[in-house]
Amino acid sequence: MSASEISIKPRVGRRGLILGAVALCVVAAMALDTTVVTIGSDEDTRVAGFSPDAYGAEQFPRIREDITTRAVDAATLAAALSEDKAAAAAQYGTGGAMPVLPVRLSGTVGEGKGGIYDVAVEGVEDVRIRVQTGPAINGTDLRDAPGDIAFGEFKNQIEYQDAGAGINRAMKAEVLEGLDTSDLTGKQMTVTGAFKLINPKMWLVTPVEVSVQ
C-alpha cells in the first residue's frame, strides 16, 4: 500500500469528547428553557415592559365600580369625620395614615383654577370641597382607593407611580372626555369619586363619575 492510499483519520482525544458532551448538554438545556412568545399575548406584554396606560385601562373599570359601590353621601361623611375622624376613616376608607374615602356629592360649582373647582354642597358646612376636572389629574387616590394595589406588585417606585398616572389617564378618557371644563362656574354638578384624607375640612375629589347641568 502506497503512502497516498493510506487514510489518515483524526484522533479525538478524551478531552475533546468531554467538551463535546458538555456543549451538547448546554444546547439541550437552552432549548428546554426557551419560550415561544406570540405577539400580542400576555407574555409579549411582559417582555415589552410595563405599560402604565394598558394597566390603567385594565384597572379603571373595577376601581370605578368599587368606588361607586362604597361611596358615602357627602353630608353623612362630613358629619362622621367631624364627630370622629379615625372612626370614620376606619368605617369608610382604605389605607393607613392617609386613607382614601369614596364620596358622592351634588352641588353648585364655584370658582375654578387649573381645572379644580369648588363645589358648594347643601348640608355640608365648614368643609371646602374641590373636584379635579383636568386637564391635569394629580395624585394616586384612584390607585389607592380599592386598597389592594400594593407596591410589591411593581418593579420599583417609578413603576408604582406610573400605575397611578395610567389609571388617572384612563379615567380622563372615559369620564371627562367631551366634558367642557373650561367654565363650570354656576352649574350643577353631581360627582362620585374619592379623596385622600389629609385635612377633614378640605377635600380634593378625583371623580369616577360626573354629570353637569
Coordinates of N, CA, C and O in Angstrom, one line a residue, residues 66-144:
D66 N -65.8 49.8 42.4 CA -65.6 49.7 43.8 C -65.9 51.1 44.5 O -66.6 51.1 45.5
I67 N -65.5 52.2 43.9 CA -65.8 53.5 44.5 C -67.3 53.8 44.5 O -67.9 54.3 45.5
T68 N -68.0 53.5 43.4 CA -69.4 53.8 43.3 C -70.2 53.0 44.2 O -71.2 53.4 44.8
T69 N -69.8 51.7 44.4 CA -70.5 50.8 45.3 C -70.4 51.3 46.8 O -71.3 51.2 47.6
R70 N -69.2 51.8 47.2 CA -68.9 52.1 48.6 C -69.1 53.6 48.9 O -69.0 54.0 50.0
A71 N -69.4 54.4 47.8 CA -69.5 55.9 48.0 C -70.5 56.3 49.1 O -71.6 55.8 49.2
V72 N -70.1 57.3 49.9 CA -70.9 57.8 51.0 C -71.4 59.2 50.7 O -70.6 60.0 50.1
D73 N -72.6 59.4 51.0 CA -73.2 60.8 50.8 C -72.3 61.8 51.5 O -71.8 61.6 52.6
A74 N -72.0 62.9 50.8 CA -71.0 63.9 51.4 C -71.5 64.4 52.7 O -70.6 64.6 53.6
A75 N -72.7 64.7 52.9 CA -73.2 65.2 54.2 C -73.0 64.2 55.3 O -72.6 64.5 56.4
T76 N -73.3 62.9 55.0 CA -73.1 61.9 56.0 C -71.6 61.7 56.3 O -71.2 61.6 57.5
L77 N -70.8 61.8 55.3 CA -69.3 61.6 55.5 C -68.7 62.8 56.3 O -67.9 62.6 57.2
A78 N -69.2 64.0 56.0 CA -68.6 65.2 56.7 C -69.0 65.1 58.2 O -68.2 65.4 59.0
A79 N -70.3 64.7 58.5 CA -70.7 64.6 59.8 C -69.9 63.6 60.6 O -69.5 63.8 61.8
A80 N -69.6 62.4 60.0 CA -68.9 61.4 60.6 C -67.5 61.8 60.9 O -66.9 61.5 61.9
L81 N -66.8 62.5 59.9 CA -65.5 62.9 60.1 C -65.4 64.0 61.2 O -64.4 64.0 62.0
S82 N -66.4 64.8 61.3 CA -66.4 65.9 62.4 C -66.6 65.2 63.7 O -66.0 65.7 64.7
E83 N -67.3 64.2 63.8 CA -67.6 63.5 65.1 C -66.4 62.7 65.6 O -65.9 62.8 66.7
D84 N -65.8 61.9 64.6 CA -64.7 61.1 65.0 C -63.9 60.7 63.7 O -64.3 59.8 63.0
K85 N -62.9 61.4 63.4 CA -62.1 61.3 62.2 C -61.6 59.8 62.0 O -61.7 59.2 61.0
A86 N -61.0 59.3 63.1 CA -60.4 58.0 63.0 C -61.5 56.9 62.8 O -61.3 56.0 61.9
A87 N -62.6 57.0 63.4 CA -63.6 56.0 63.3 C -64.3 56.1 61.9 O -64.5 55.1 61.3
A88 N -64.4 57.3 61.4 CA -65.0 57.5 60.0 C -64.1 56.9 59.0 O -64.5 56.3 58.0
A89 N -62.7 57.2 59.2 CA -61.8 56.7 58.2 C -61.7 55.1 58.2 O -61.7 54.5 57.2
A90 N -61.9 54.5 59.4 CA -61.9 53.1 59.5 C -63.1 52.5 58.9 O -63.1 51.4 58.3
Q91 N -64.2 53.2 59.1 CA -65.5 52.6 58.6 C -65.6 52.7 57.0 O -66.1 51.8 56.4
Y92 N -65.2 53.9 56.5 CA -65.5 54.2 55.1 C -64.2 54.1 54.2 O -64.4 53.9 53.0
G93 N -63.1 54.2 54.8 CA -61.9 54.4 53.9 C -61.0 53.1 53.8 O -61.3 52.1 54.4
T94 N -60.0 53.3 53.0 CA -59.0 52.2 52.8 C -57.6 52.9 52.9 O -57.4 54.1 52.6
G95 N -56.6 52.2 53.5 CA -55.3 52.7 53.6 C -55.0 53.0 55.1 O -55.8 52.8 56.0
G96 N -53.8 53.4 55.3 CA -53.3 53.6 56.7 C -53.3 55.0 57.2 O -54.4 55.6 57.5
A97 N -52.2 55.7 57.2 CA -52.1 57.1 57.8 C -52.9 58.1 57.0 O -53.5 59.0 57.6
M98 N -53.0 57.9 55.7 CA -53.8 58.9 54.9 C -54.8 58.0 54.0 O -54.6 57.8 52.9
P99 N -55.9 57.6 54.7 CA -56.9 56.7 54.0 C -57.5 57.5 52.8 O -57.6 58.7 52.8
V100 N -58.0 56.7 51.9 CA -58.8 57.2 50.7 C -60.3 56.9 51.0 O -60.7 55.8 51.3
L101 N -61.1 58.0 50.9 CA -62.5 57.8 51.2 C -63.4 58.0 49.9 O -63.1 59.0 49.1
P102 N -64.3 57.1 49.6 CA -65.2 57.3 48.5 C -66.4 58.2 48.9 O -66.9 58.1 50.0
V103 N -66.8 59.1 48.0 CA -67.9 60.0 48.3 C -68.8 60.3 47.1 O -68.3 60.2 46.0
R104 N -70.0 60.6 47.4 CA -71.0 61.0 46.4 C -71.5 62.4 46.8 O -71.9 62.6 47.9
L105 N -71.5 63.3 45.8 CA -72.0 64.7 46.2 C -72.7 65.4 45.0 O -72.4 65.0 43.8
S106 N -73.5 66.3 45.3 CA -74.2 67.2 44.3 C -74.2 68.6 44.9 O -74.4 68.8 46.1
G107 N -73.9 69.6 44.0 CA -73.9 70.9 44.4 C -73.6 71.9 43.3 O -73.5 71.5 42.1
T108 N -73.5 73.2 43.7 CA -73.3 74.2 42.8 C -71.8 74.5 42.6 O -71.1 74.6 43.6
V109 N -71.3 74.6 41.4 CA -69.9 74.8 41.1 C -69.6 76.2 41.3 O -70.2 77.1 40.8
G110 N -68.5 76.4 42.1 CA -68.0 77.8 42.3 C -66.8 78.1 41.4 O -66.7 77.7 40.3
E111 N -65.9 78.9 42.0 CA -64.7 79.3 41.2 C -63.8 78.1 41.0 O -63.7 77.2 41.8
G112 N -63.1 78.2 39.8 CA -62.2 77.2 39.5 C -60.8 77.8 39.1 O -60.7 78.9 38.6
K113 N -59.8 76.9 39.3 CA -58.4 77.3 38.9 C -57.7 76.1 38.5 O -57.6 75.1 39.2
G114 N -57.1 76.1 37.3 CA -56.3 75.0 36.8 C -57.1 73.7 36.7 O -56.6 72.6 36.9
G115 N -58.4 73.9 36.4 CA -59.3 72.7 36.3 C -59.8 72.1 37.6 O -60.4 71.0 37.6
I116 N -59.5 72.8 38.7 CA -60.0 72.3 40.0 C -61.1 73.3 40.5 O -60.8 74.5 40.6
Y117 N -62.3 72.8 40.7 CA -63.5 73.7 41.0 C -64.0 73.4 42.4 O -64.0 72.2 42.9
D118 N -64.3 74.5 43.1 CA -65.0 74.4 44.4 C -66.5 74.0 44.1 O -67.0 74.4 43.1
V119 N -67.0 73.1 44.9 CA -68.4 72.7 44.8 C -69.1 72.9 46.2 O -68.7 72.4 47.2
A120 N -70.2 73.8 46.2 CA -70.9 74.0 47.4 C -72.0 73.0 47.5 O -72.9 72.9 46.7
V121 N -71.9 72.1 48.6 CA -72.8 71.0 48.7 C -73.8 71.3 49.9 O -73.3 71.6 51.0
E122 N -75.1 71.3 49.6 CA -76.0 71.6 50.7 C -75.9 70.5 51.8 O -75.8 69.3 51.6
G123 N -75.9 71.0 53.1 CA -75.8 70.2 54.2 C -74.4 69.9 54.7 O -74.2 69.2 55.7
V124 N -73.4 70.4 53.9 CA -72.0 70.2 54.3 C -71.5 71.6 54.7 O -71.3 72.5 53.8
E125 N -71.3 71.8 56.0 CA -70.8 73.1 56.5 C -69.3 73.0 56.9 O -68.9 71.9 57.3
D126 N -68.6 74.1 56.7 CA -67.2 74.2 57.2 C -66.3 73.2 56.5 O -65.3 72.8 57.1
V127 N -66.7 72.7 55.3 CA -65.8 71.8 54.6 C -65.7 72.4 53.2 O -66.7 72.6 52.5
R128 N -64.4 72.6 52.7 CA -64.2 73.0 51.4 C -64.1 71.8 50.5 O -63.1 71.0 50.7
I129 N -65.0 71.6 49.5 CA -64.9 70.5 48.6 C -64.5 71.0 47.2 O -65.1 71.9 46.7
R130 N -63.5 70.4 46.7 CA -63.0 70.7 45.4 C -62.9 69.4 44.5 O -62.7 68.4 45.1
V131 N -63.2 69.6 43.2 CA -63.2 68.5 42.3 C -62.2 68.7 41.2 O -62.2 69.8 40.6
Q132 N -61.4 67.7 40.9 CA -60.5 67.8 39.7 C -61.2 67.4 38.4 O -61.9 66.4 38.3
T133 N -61.1 68.3 37.5 CA -61.7 68.1 36.2 C -60.7 68.1 35.0 O -61.1 68.0 33.9
G134 N -59.5 68.2 35.3 CA -58.5 68.2 34.2 C -58.1 69.7 33.7 O -58.7 70.6 34.2
P135 N -57.2 69.8 32.8 CA -56.6 68.7 32.1 C -55.6 67.8 32.9 O -55.5 66.6 32.6
A136 N -55.0 68.4 33.9 CA -54.1 67.6 34.8 C -54.9 66.9 35.9 O -55.7 67.6 36.6
I137 N -54.7 65.6 36.1 CA -55.3 64.9 37.2 C -54.2 64.4 38.1 O -53.4 63.6 37.7
N138 N -54.1 65.0 39.3 CA -53.0 64.7 40.1 C -53.3 63.7 41.2 O -54.5 63.5 41.6
G139 N -52.3 63.1 41.8 CA -52.5 62.2 42.9 C -52.7 60.8 42.5 O -52.8 60.4 41.4
T140 N -52.7 59.9 43.6 CA -52.9 58.5 43.4 C -54.1 58.0 44.1 O -54.2 56.8 44.5
D141 N -55.1 58.8 44.2 CA -56.3 58.5 45.0 C -57.1 57.3 44.4 O -57.5 56.4 45.1
L142 N -57.2 57.3 43.1 CA -57.9 56.2 42.4 C -57.1 54.9 42.5 O -57.7 53.8 42.7
R143 N -55.8 55.0 42.4 CA -55.0 53.8 42.5 C -55.1 53.2 43.9 O -55.2 52.0 44.1
D144 N -55.2 54.1 44.9 CA -55.2 53.6 46.3 C -56.6 53.3 46.9 O -56.7 52.7 47.9

